[in-house]
Amino acid sequence: MGAETRADDRSFDSVEFGEELPEIHPDVSIENVRRFAKASLMLAGRFTDHEEARAAGLPAAIVPGIMSQGILVALIHRWAPNASVLSVDTIFRAPLLVDSKPTASAVVTDLDEEKRIVELDLTLKNEKGETPVVGTARVEL
Amino acid sequence: MNAEELRSRFTGFVFDDIDLDVEADSLAGFALACGETLPKFTDPSDPEFQSVPNYTTRIHGTRSLPPDFPVEMDRCFDAGKSIEIHAPVRPGDKIVGRSEIADIYEKTGRTGNMLFIVHRMSFYNQRGEHLSTVDWRLVQREME
């Protein structure tokens, strides 16, 4: 679509089955989640205020599920800036807490050589090694 | 009413639609908070500036379930979201989102029966281009 080629663009032919994407450590501080909440008009206290979240029975404020999904999409773009994301499916298994120290990772699980589509398994882990968010994505290279 | 009866009665029709004017600040703020670094997502002055692929997941209709649906939203939890992306959202776009119930089914887990409700929103821009389809899986435990 007219975009320039970048030095760090990935070609489909350079991707290997089982390849692990470089992990990222996303910022889920209360300040950054509030920034997300403002941009998304998701201003519920359970996302933006620890005390309100605790009053609602949660252990702390929680990261919006779609922010977790966006973090996993950003992980894909860090790996392949030229990737065209076709679909993302995320499962929210447990709350990801605001001000925690999560790690986002992904692995290549399938390669469609005819359509040049890469399938990825996506994971967002907390510092205890639990996986509150998992997912899959299909990207075109 | 069981899952089959609910599916028969409540799937297959649009029960809500909304309009949304897209602003550059919202697109950039969403992208930056998620950790995007590419200018086409974060910098409104970039000639390719556009939404991140999952931007439309943030858009909700005026209601989450059809009128008379016999399940209360506050008894449901958010089990996940999937999105199929067809075209990017651009600043200044006027988006239309249409809601329907795409599926209803039951599963039995360790904690008992769970009712899954798939709320689907389809998004179009002012030119009628299909931007994305978002499926939101809502779960209610112990169906009555």
PDB file of C-alpha atoms in Angstrom:
ATOM      1  CA  MET A   1       0.000   0.000   0.000  1.00  0.00           C
ATOM      2  CA  GLY A   2       2.882   2.340  -0.775  1.00  0.00           C
ATOM      3  CA  ALA A   3       4.646   1.993   2.580  1.00  0.00           C
ATOM      4  CA  GLU A   4       8.422   2.107   2.430  1.00  0.00           C
ATOM      5  CA  THR A   5      10.478  -0.983   3.188  1.00  0.00           C
ATOM      6  CA  ARG A   6      12.313  -0.832   6.538  1.00  0.00           C
ATOM      7  CA  ALA A   7      15.613  -2.440   7.396  1.00  0.00           C
ATOM      8  CA  ASP A   8      13.977  -4.488  10.163  1.00  0.00           C
ATOM      9  CA  ASP A   9      11.061  -5.735   8.034  1.00  0.00           C
ATOM     10  CA  ARG A  10      10.629  -9.500   8.025  1.00  0.00           C
ATOM     11  CA  SER A  11      10.170 -11.588   4.913  1.00  0.00           C
ATOM     12  CA  PHE A  12       7.940 -14.637   5.036  1.00  0.00           C
ATOM     13  CA  ASP A  13      10.832 -16.815   3.858  1.00  0.00           C
ATOM     14  CA  SER A  14      12.942 -15.826   6.887  1.00  0.00           C
ATOM     15  CA  VAL A  15      10.355 -17.077   9.404  1.00  0.00           C
ATOM     16  CA  GLU A  16      10.834 -20.553  10.866  1.00  0.00           C
ATOM     17  CA  PHE A  17       8.298 -22.908  12.366  1.00  0.00           C
ATOM     18  CA  GLY A  18       8.758 -22.861  16.145  1.00  0.00           C
ATOM     19  CA  GLU A  19      10.527 -19.490  16.089  1.00  0.00           C
ATOM     20  CA  GLU A  20      10.099 -17.570  19.323  1.00  0.00           C
ATOM     21  CA  LEU A  21       9.442 -13.853  19.041  1.00  0.00           C
ATOM     22  CA  PRO A  22      11.588 -11.596  21.240  1.00  0.00           C
ATOM     23  CA  GLU A  23       9.775 -11.088  24.531  1.00  0.00           C
ATOM     24  CA  ILE A  24       8.622  -7.683  25.651  1.00  0.00           C
ATOM     25  CA  HIS A  25       7.873  -6.394  29.138  1.00  0.00           C
ATOM     26  CA  PRO A  26       4.850  -4.138  28.706  1.00  0.00           C
ATOM     27  CA  ASP A  27       4.096  -1.140  30.859  1.00  0.00           C
ATOM     28  CA  VAL A  28       0.939  -1.859  32.873  1.00  0.00           C
ATOM     29  CA  SER A  29       1.555   0.822  35.476  1.00  0.00           C
ATOM     30  CA  ILE A  30      -1.504   2.638  36.778  1.00  0.00           C
ATOM     31  CA  GLU A  31      -0.419   5.729  34.836  1.00  0.00           C
ATOM     32  CA  ASN A  32      -0.233   3.872  31.542  1.00  0.00           C
ATOM     33  CA  VAL A  33      -3.482   1.989  32.092  1.00  0.00           C
ATOM     34  CA  ARG A  34      -5.163   5.330  32.811  1.00  0.00           C
ATOM     35  CA  ARG A  35      -3.748   6.613  29.523  1.00  0.00           C
ATOM     36  CA  PHE A  36      -5.241   3.602  27.756  1.00  0.00           C
ATOM     37  CA  ALA A  37      -8.543   4.020  29.579  1.00  0.00           C
ATOM     38  CA  LYS A  38      -8.745   7.664  28.541  1.00  0.00           C
ATOM     39  CA  ALA A  39      -8.032   6.868  24.883  1.00  0.00           C
ATOM     40  CA  SER A  40     -10.548   4.026  24.928  1.00  0.00           C
ATOM     41  CA  LEU A  41     -13.192   5.686  27.106  1.00  0.00           C
ATOM     42  CA  MET A  42     -12.976   2.726  29.490  1.00  0.00           C
ATOM     43  CA  LEU A  43     -12.953   4.760  32.655  1.00  0.00           C
ATOM     44  CA  ALA A  44     -14.375   2.208  35.108  1.00  0.00           C
ATOM     45  CA  GLY A  45     -12.664   2.322  38.487  1.00  0.00           C
ATOM     46  CA  ARG A  46     -11.748  -1.355  38.347  1.00  0.00           C
ATOM     47  CA  PHE A  47      -9.226  -0.409  35.646  1.00  0.00           C
ATOM     48  CA  THR A  48      -7.968   2.910  36.931  1.00  0.00           C
ATOM     49  CA  ASP A  49      -8.094   2.865  40.729  1.00  0.00           C
ATOM     50  CA  HIS A  50      -6.769   0.167  43.062  1.00  0.00           C
ATOM     51  CA  GLU A  51      -9.067   1.124  45.919  1.00  0.00           C
ATOM     52  CA  GLU A  52     -12.188   1.034  43.779  1.00  0.00           C
ATOM     53  CA  ALA A  53     -11.141  -2.322  42.387  1.00  0.00           C
ATOM     54  CA  ARG A  54     -10.590  -3.748  45.888  1.00  0.00           C
ATOM     55  CA  ALA A  55     -13.976  -2.425  46.963  1.00  0.00           C
ATOM     56  CA  ALA A  56     -15.433  -4.426  44.057  1.00  0.00           C
ATOM     57  CA  GLY A  57     -13.785  -7.601  45.320  1.00  0.00           C
ATOM     58  CA  LEU A  58     -10.743  -7.635  43.051  1.00  0.00           C
ATOM     59  CA  PRO A  59      -7.195  -7.983  44.415  1.00  0.00           C
ATOM     60  CA  ALA A  60      -6.196  -4.726  42.688  1.00  0.00           C
ATOM     61  CA  ALA A  61      -7.030  -2.741  39.565  1.00  0.00           C
ATOM     62  CA  ILE A  62      -7.030  -4.922  36.460  1.00  0.00           C
ATOM     63  CA  VAL A  63      -5.666  -4.335  32.972  1.00  0.00           C
ATOM     64  CA  PRO A  64      -8.502  -4.120  30.419  1.00  0.00           C
ATOM     65  CA  GLY A  65      -8.617  -7.276  28.327  1.00  0.00           C
ATOM     66  CA  ILE A  66      -8.385  -5.335  25.087  1.00  0.00           C
ATOM     67  CA  MET A  67      -5.250  -3.580  26.347  1.00  0.00           C
ATOM     68  CA  SER A  68      -3.699  -7.016  26.915  1.00  0.00           C
ATOM     69  CA  GLN A  69      -4.713  -7.870  23.365  1.00  0.00           C
ATOM     70  CA  GLY A  70      -3.159  -4.627  22.119  1.00  0.00           C
ATOM     71  CA  ILE A  71       0.086  -5.443  23.951  1.00  0.00           C
ATOM     72  CA  LEU A  72       0.250  -8.776  22.124  1.00  0.00           C
ATOM     73  CA  VAL A  73      -0.348  -7.006  18.806  1.00  0.00           C
ATOM     74  CA  ALA A  74       2.491  -4.607  19.648  1.00  0.00           C
ATOM     75  CA  LEU A  75       4.722  -7.628  20.312  1.00  0.00           C
ATOM     76  CA  ILE A  76       4.021  -8.807  16.757  1.00  0.00           C
ATOM     77  CA  HIS A  77       4.886  -5.395  15.307  1.00  0.00           C
ATOM     78  CA  ARG A  78       8.176  -5.248  17.282  1.00  0.00           C
ATOM     79  CA  TRP A  79       9.111  -8.585  15.675  1.00  0.00           C
ATOM     80  CA  ALA A  80       7.863  -7.772  12.188  1.00  0.00           C
ATOM     81  CA  PRO A  81       7.106  -4.085  11.614  1.00  0.00           C
ATOM     82  CA  ASN A  82       5.696  -4.909   8.185  1.00  0.00           C
ATOM     83  CA  ALA A  83       3.309  -7.578   9.474  1.00  0.00           C
ATOM     84  CA  SER A  84      -0.298  -7.163   8.475  1.00  0.00           C
ATOM     85  CA  VAL A  85      -2.359  -8.588  11.328  1.00  0.00           C
ATOM     86  CA  LEU A  86      -5.380 -10.396   9.900  1.00  0.00           C
ATOM     87  CA  SER A  87      -6.933 -11.703  13.088  1.00  0.00           C
ATOM     88  CA  VAL A  88      -6.331 -11.946  16.817  1.00  0.00           C
ATOM     89  CA  ASP A  89      -8.167 -14.118  19.315  1.00  0.00           C
ATOM     90  CA  THR A  90      -7.478 -13.682  23.008  1.00  0.00           C
ATOM     91  CA  ILE A  91      -8.798 -15.644  25.965  1.00  0.00           C
ATOM     92  CA  PHE A  92      -8.950 -13.906  29.327  1.00  0.00           C
ATOM     93  CA  ARG A  93      -8.310 -16.694  31.830  1.00  0.00           C
ATOM     94  CA  ALA A  94      -7.688 -14.548  34.888  1.00  0.00           C
ATOM     95  CA  PRO A  95      -7.232 -10.860  35.680  1.00  0.00           C
ATOM     96  CA  LEU A  96      -3.891  -9.264  34.814  1.00  0.00           C
ATOM     97  CA  LEU A  97      -3.178  -6.818  37.606  1.00  0.00           C
ATOM     98  CA  VAL A  98      -2.224  -3.203  37.132  1.00  0.00           C
ATOM     99  CA  ASP A  99       1.305  -2.408  38.393  1.00  0.00           C
ATOM    100  CA  SER A 100       2.388  -6.027  37.871  1.00  0.00           C
ATOM    101  CA  LYS A 101       5.403  -6.993  35.752  1.00  0.00           C
ATOM    102  CA  PRO A 102       4.086  -9.132  32.891  1.00  0.00           C
ATOM    103  CA  THR A 103       5.995 -10.636  29.991  1.00  0.00           C
ATOM    104  CA  ALA A 104       4.540 -10.971  26.501  1.00  0.00           C
ATOM    105  CA  SER A 105       5.789 -13.759  24.272  1.00  0.00           C
ATOM    106  CA  ALA A 106       4.818 -15.633  21.130  1.00  0.00           C
ATOM    107  CA  VAL A 107       5.850 -18.566  19.014  1.00  0.00           C
ATOM    108  CA  VAL A 108       5.316 -19.426  15.345  1.00  0.00           C
ATOM    109  CA  THR A 109       2.945 -22.397  15.141  1.00  0.00           C
ATOM    110  CA  ASP A 110       2.127 -22.616  11.435  1.00  0.00           C
ATOM    111  CA  LEU A 111       3.248 -21.274   8.071  1.00  0.00           C
ATOM    112  CA  ASP A 112       0.970 -21.090   5.042  1.00  0.00           C
ATOM    113  CA  GLU A 113       3.441 -20.762   2.180  1.00  0.00           C
ATOM    114  CA  GLU A 114       0.796 -20.266  -0.480  1.00  0.00           C
ATOM    115  CA  LYS A 115      -0.873 -17.324   1.271  1.00  0.00           C
ATOM    116  CA  ARG A 116       2.284 -16.184   3.124  1.00  0.00           C
ATOM    117  CA  ILE A 117       0.415 -16.257   6.415  1.00  0.00           C
ATOM    118  CA  VAL A 118       2.103 -16.936   9.759  1.00  0.00           C
ATOM    119  CA  GLU A 119       0.163 -18.276  12.729  1.00  0.00           C
ATOM    120  CA  LEU A 120       1.296 -17.395  16.231  1.00  0.00           C
ATOM    121  CA  ASP A 121       0.493 -18.538  19.747  1.00  0.00           C
ATOM    122  CA  LEU A 122       0.467 -15.562  22.098  1.00  0.00           C
ATOM    123  CA  THR A 123       1.043 -15.512  25.859  1.00  0.00           C
ATOM    124  CA  LEU A 124       0.961 -12.867  28.539  1.00  0.00           C
ATOM    125  CA  LYS A 125       2.489 -14.099  31.794  1.00  0.00           C
ATOM    126  CA  ASN A 126       2.606 -12.459  35.176  1.00  0.00           C
ATOM    127  CA  GLU A 127       5.639 -12.481  37.478  1.00  0.00           C
ATOM    128  CA  LYS A 128       4.392 -15.687  39.142  1.00  0.00           C
ATOM    129  CA  GLY A 129       4.603 -17.505  35.810  1.00  0.00           C
ATOM    130  CA  GLU A 130       0.816 -17.708  35.484  1.00  0.00           C
ATOM    131  CA  THR A 131      -0.774 -17.004  32.109  1.00  0.00           C
ATOM    132  CA  PRO A 132      -3.832 -14.808  32.557  1.00  0.00           C
ATOM    133  CA  VAL A 133      -4.044 -14.105  28.819  1.00  0.00           C
ATOM    134  CA  VAL A 134      -3.409 -16.463  25.924  1.00  0.00           C
ATOM    135  CA  GLY A 135      -4.276 -16.139  22.291  1.00  0.00           C
ATOM    136  CA  THR A 136      -3.555 -16.734  18.649  1.00  0.00           C
ATOM    137  CA  ALA A 137      -2.968 -14.468  15.693  1.00  0.00           C
ATOM    138  CA  ARG A 138      -2.717 -14.741  11.923  1.00  0.00           C
ATOM    139  CA  VAL A 139      -0.386 -12.312  10.201  1.00  0.00           C
ATOM    140  CA  GLU A 140       0.524 -11.804   6.574  1.00  0.00           C
ATOM    141  CA  LEU A 141       4.103 -11.097   5.569  1.00  0.00           C
TER     142      LEU A 141
ATOM    143  CA  MET B   1     -34.747 -21.578  28.586  1.00  0.00           C
ATOM    144  CA  ASN B   2     -31.807 -23.708  27.449  1.00  0.00           C
ATOM    145  CA  ALA B   3     -28.988 -22.715  25.127  1.00  0.00           C
ATOM    146  CA  GLU B   4     -30.679 -24.123  22.054  1.00  0.00           C
ATOM    147  CA  GLU B   5     -33.874 -22.197  22.734  1.00  0.00           C
ATOM    148  CA  LEU B   6     -31.911 -19.023  23.398  1.00  0.00           C
ATOM    149  CA  ARG B   7     -29.948 -19.467  20.175  1.00  0.00           C
ATOM    150  CA  SER B   8     -33.104 -20.002  18.192  1.00  0.00           C
ATOM    151  CA  ARG B   9     -34.770 -16.906  19.591  1.00  0.00           C
ATOM    152  CA  PHE B  10     -31.939 -14.403  19.867  1.00  0.00           C
ATOM    153  CA  THR B  11     -29.422 -15.033  17.060  1.00  0.00           C
ATOM    154  CA  GLY B  12     -29.497 -13.828  13.491  1.00  0.00           C
ATOM    155  CA  PHE B  13     -30.680 -10.234  13.801  1.00  0.00           C
ATOM    156  CA  VAL B  14     -29.124  -6.856  14.565  1.00  0.00           C
ATOM    157  CA  PHE B  15     -30.359  -5.561  17.909  1.00  0.00           C
ATOM    158  CA  ASP B  16     -28.280  -2.410  18.241  1.00  0.00           C
ATOM    159  CA  ASP B  17     -26.223  -0.002  16.168  1.00  0.00           C
ATOM    160  CA  ILE B  18     -24.023   2.933  17.037  1.00  0.00           C
ATOM    161  CA  ASP B  19     -22.099   5.703  15.280  1.00  0.00           C
ATOM    162  CA  LEU B  20     -18.657   6.891  16.296  1.00  0.00           C
ATOM    163  CA  ASP B  21     -16.445   9.702  15.003  1.00  0.00           C
ATOM    164  CA  VAL B  22     -12.816   8.611  15.182  1.00  0.00           C
ATOM    165  CA  GLU B  23     -10.301  11.082  16.572  1.00  0.00           C
ATOM    166  CA  ALA B  24      -6.542  10.971  16.041  1.00  0.00           C
ATOM    167  CA  ASP B  25      -5.790  11.379  19.752  1.00  0.00           C
ATOM    168  CA  SER B  26      -7.772   8.248  20.571  1.00  0.00           C
ATOM    169  CA  LEU B  27      -5.971   6.219  17.905  1.00  0.00           C
ATOM    170  CA  ALA B  28      -2.523   7.384  19.037  1.00  0.00           C
ATOM    171  CA  GLY B  29      -3.286   7.067  22.765  1.00  0.00           C
ATOM    172  CA  PHE B  30      -4.532   3.497  22.344  1.00  0.00           C
ATOM    173  CA  ALA B  31      -1.416   2.550  20.357  1.00  0.00           C
ATOM    174  CA  LEU B  32       1.112   4.226  22.669  1.00  0.00           C
ATOM    175  CA  ALA B  33      -0.382   2.714  25.826  1.00  0.00           C
ATOM    176  CA  CYS B  34      -0.145  -0.748  24.266  1.00  0.00           C
ATOM    177  CA  GLY B  35       3.541  -0.216  23.507  1.00  0.00           C
ATOM    178  CA  GLU B  36       3.393   0.355  19.770  1.00  0.00           C
ATOM    179  CA  THR B  37       6.426   2.207  18.422  1.00  0.00           C
ATOM    180  CA  LEU B  38       5.685   2.451  14.696  1.00  0.00           C
ATOM    181  CA  PRO B  39       4.881   6.040  13.654  1.00  0.00           C
ATOM    182  CA  LYS B  40       2.016   4.870  11.440  1.00  0.00           C
ATOM    183  CA  PHE B  41       0.216   3.946  14.692  1.00  0.00           C
ATOM    184  CA  THR B  42       1.550   6.546  17.128  1.00  0.00           C
ATOM    185  CA  ASP B  43       2.150   9.756  15.158  1.00  0.00           C
ATOM    186  CA  PRO B  44      -0.893  11.557  13.705  1.00  0.00           C
ATOM    187  CA  SER B  45       1.410  13.492  11.357  1.00  0.00           C
ATOM    188  CA  ASP B  46       2.680  10.293   9.724  1.00  0.00           C
ATOM    189  CA  PRO B  47       1.296   9.996   6.180  1.00  0.00           C
ATOM    190  CA  GLU B  48       0.267   6.382   6.857  1.00  0.00           C
ATOM    191  CA  PHE B  49      -1.308   7.145  10.245  1.00  0.00           C
ATOM    192  CA  GLN B  50      -4.007   4.596  11.108  1.00  0.00           C
ATOM    193  CA  SER B  51      -5.446   2.537  13.942  1.00  0.00           C
ATOM    194  CA  VAL B  52      -3.717  -0.441  15.450  1.00  0.00           C
ATOM    195  CA  PRO B  53      -5.415  -3.594  14.144  1.00  0.00           C
ATOM    196  CA  ASN B  54      -7.543  -4.271  17.230  1.00  0.00           C
ATOM    197  CA  TYR B  55      -8.720  -0.673  17.806  1.00  0.00           C
ATOM    198  CA  THR B  56     -12.400  -1.394  17.187  1.00  0.00           C
ATOM    199  CA  THR B  57     -12.483  -3.825  20.117  1.00  0.00           C
ATOM    200  CA  ARG B  58     -12.829  -0.747  22.341  1.00  0.00           C
ATOM    201  CA  ILE B  59     -16.170   0.239  20.814  1.00  0.00           C
ATOM    202  CA  HIS B  60     -19.323  -0.840  22.604  1.00  0.00           C
ATOM    203  CA  GLY B  61     -22.912  -0.458  21.544  1.00  0.00           C
ATOM    204  CA  THR B  62     -25.682   1.113  23.565  1.00  0.00           C
ATOM    205  CA  ARG B  63     -26.506  -2.303  25.003  1.00  0.00           C
ATOM    206  CA  SER B  64     -24.676  -5.619  25.245  1.00  0.00           C
ATOM    207  CA  LEU B  65     -27.624  -7.987  24.967  1.00  0.00           C
ATOM    208  CA  PRO B  66     -30.953  -7.823  23.130  1.00  0.00           C
ATOM    209  CA  PRO B  67     -34.076  -6.569  24.862  1.00  0.00           C
ATOM    210  CA  ASP B  68     -35.798  -9.321  26.838  1.00  0.00           C
ATOM    211  CA  PHE B  69     -32.655 -11.461  26.878  1.00  0.00           C
ATOM    212  CA  PRO B  70     -33.063 -13.570  30.041  1.00  0.00           C
ATOM    213  CA  VAL B  71     -29.492 -13.144  31.301  1.00  0.00           C
ATOM    214  CA  GLU B  72     -28.265 -10.106  33.185  1.00  0.00           C
ATOM    215  CA  MET B  73     -24.983  -8.567  32.096  1.00  0.00           C
ATOM    216  CA  ASP B  74     -23.759  -8.171  35.658  1.00  0.00           C
ATOM    217  CA  ARG B  75     -23.863 -11.959  36.024  1.00  0.00           C
ATOM    218  CA  CYS B  76     -21.557 -12.454  33.044  1.00  0.00           C
ATOM    219  CA  PHE B  77     -17.797 -12.205  32.790  1.00  0.00           C
ATOM    220  CA  ASP B  78     -15.583 -11.383  29.851  1.00  0.00           C
ATOM    221  CA  ALA B  79     -13.985 -14.605  28.612  1.00  0.00           C
ATOM    222  CA  GLY B  80     -12.268 -13.231  25.557  1.00  0.00           C
ATOM    223  CA  LYS B  81     -12.342 -11.256  22.361  1.00  0.00           C
ATOM    224  CA  SER B  82     -11.452 -12.075  18.806  1.00  0.00           C
ATOM    225  CA  ILE B  83     -11.182  -9.743  15.872  1.00  0.00           C
ATOM    226  CA  GLU B  84     -10.994 -10.223  12.127  1.00  0.00           C
ATOM    227  CA  ILE B  85      -9.414  -7.169  10.537  1.00  0.00           C
ATOM    228  CA  HIS B  86     -10.353  -6.151   7.004  1.00  0.00           C
ATOM    229  CA  ALA B  87      -9.212  -2.525   6.762  1.00  0.00           C
ATOM    230  CA  PRO B  88      -7.606   0.079   9.040  1.00  0.00           C
ATOM    231  CA  VAL B  89      -9.492   2.838  10.805  1.00  0.00           C
ATOM    232  CA  ARG B  90      -8.349   6.355   9.902  1.00  0.00           C
ATOM    233  CA  PRO B  91      -8.777   9.617  11.819  1.00  0.00           C
ATOM    234  CA  GLY B  92     -11.956  11.361  10.757  1.00  0.00           C
ATOM    235  CA  ASP B  93     -13.702   8.102   9.913  1.00  0.00           C
ATOM    236  CA  LYS B  94     -17.338   7.874  10.853  1.00  0.00           C
ATOM    237  CA  ILE B  95     -17.800   4.317  12.009  1.00  0.00           C
ATOM    238  CA  VAL B  96     -21.033   2.399  12.219  1.00  0.00           C
ATOM    239  CA  GLY B  97     -21.094  -0.647  14.515  1.00  0.00           C
ATOM    240  CA  ARG B  98     -23.901  -3.208  14.375  1.00  0.00           C
ATOM    241  CA  SER B  99     -24.477  -5.734  17.164  1.00  0.00           C
ATOM    242  CA  GLU B 100     -25.953  -9.189  16.970  1.00  0.00           C
ATOM    243  CA  ILE B 101     -25.752 -12.410  18.959  1.00  0.00           C
ATOM    244  CA  ALA B 102     -23.693 -14.737  16.783  1.00  0.00           C
ATOM    245  CA  ASP B 103     -23.930 -17.876  18.905  1.00  0.00           C
ATOM    246  CA  ILE B 104     -25.040 -19.280  22.243  1.00  0.00           C
ATOM    247  CA  TYR B 105     -23.776 -22.571  23.597  1.00  0.00           C
ATOM    248  CA  GLU B 106     -23.157 -24.448  26.832  1.00  0.00           C
ATOM    249  CA  LYS B 107     -20.044 -26.056  28.243  1.00  0.00           C
ATOM    250  CA  THR B 108     -19.604 -28.085  31.369  1.00  0.00           C
ATOM    251  CA  GLY B 109     -16.476 -27.505  33.410  1.00  0.00           C
ATOM    252  CA  ARG B 110     -15.180 -28.339  36.871  1.00  0.00           C
ATOM    253  CA  THR B 111     -17.318 -25.588  38.361  1.00  0.00           C
ATOM    254  CA  GLY B 112     -20.515 -26.648  36.616  1.00  0.00           C
ATOM    255  CA  ASN B 113     -22.420 -25.524  33.546  1.00  0.00           C
ATOM    256  CA  MET B 114     -21.444 -22.377  31.754  1.00  0.00           C
ATOM    257  CA  LEU B 115     -23.439 -20.488  29.159  1.00  0.00           C
ATOM    258  CA  PHE B 116     -21.379 -18.818  26.426  1.00  0.00           C
ATOM    259  CA  ILE B 117     -22.876 -15.880  24.562  1.00  0.00           C
ATOM    260  CA  VAL B 118     -21.009 -14.585  21.504  1.00  0.00           C
ATOM    261  CA  HIS B 119     -21.762 -10.904  20.988  1.00  0.00           C
ATOM    262  CA  ARG B 120     -20.649  -9.847  17.506  1.00  0.00           C
ATOM    263  CA  MET B 121     -20.083  -6.288  16.337  1.00  0.00           C
ATOM    264  CA  SER B 122     -19.437  -5.554  12.681  1.00  0.00           C
ATOM    265  CA  PHE B 123     -17.837  -2.207  11.870  1.00  0.00           C
ATOM    266  CA  TYR B 124     -18.083  -0.161   8.677  1.00  0.00           C
ATOM    267  CA  ASN B 125     -16.726   3.240   7.701  1.00  0.00           C
ATOM    268  CA  GLN B 126     -18.513   6.101   5.973  1.00  0.00           C
ATOM    269  CA  ARG B 127     -17.818   4.528   2.578  1.00  0.00           C
ATOM    270  CA  GLY B 128     -19.466   1.297   3.613  1.00  0.00           C
ATOM    271  CA  GLU B 129     -16.149  -0.573   3.774  1.00  0.00           C
ATOM    272  CA  HIS B 130     -16.164  -3.456   6.227  1.00  0.00           C
ATOM    273  CA  LEU B 131     -13.425  -2.613   8.754  1.00  0.00           C
ATOM    274  CA  SER B 132     -13.615  -5.471  11.217  1.00  0.00           C
ATOM    275  CA  THR B 133     -15.707  -8.027  13.015  1.00  0.00           C
ATOM    276  CA  VAL B 134     -15.308  -8.365  16.772  1.00  0.00           C
ATOM    277  CA  ASP B 135     -16.607 -11.368  18.703  1.00  0.00           C
ATOM    278  CA  TRP B 136     -16.928 -10.852  22.440  1.00  0.00           C
ATOM    279  CA  ARG B 137     -17.391 -14.063  24.444  1.00  0.00           C
ATOM    280  CA  LEU B 138     -19.515 -13.543  27.529  1.00  0.00           C
ATOM    281  CA  VAL B 139     -19.880 -16.341  30.044  1.00  0.00           C
ATOM    282  CA  GLN B 140     -22.475 -16.922  32.699  1.00  0.00           C
ATOM    283  CA  ARG B 141     -21.911 -19.684  35.229  1.00  0.00           C
ATOM    284  CA  GLU B 142     -24.678 -22.043  36.307  1.00  0.00           C
ATOM    285  CA  MET B 143     -27.333 -21.372  33.748  1.00  0.00           C
ATOM    286  CA  GLU B 144     -30.810 -21.294  35.247  1.00  0.00           C
TER     287      GLU B 144
END
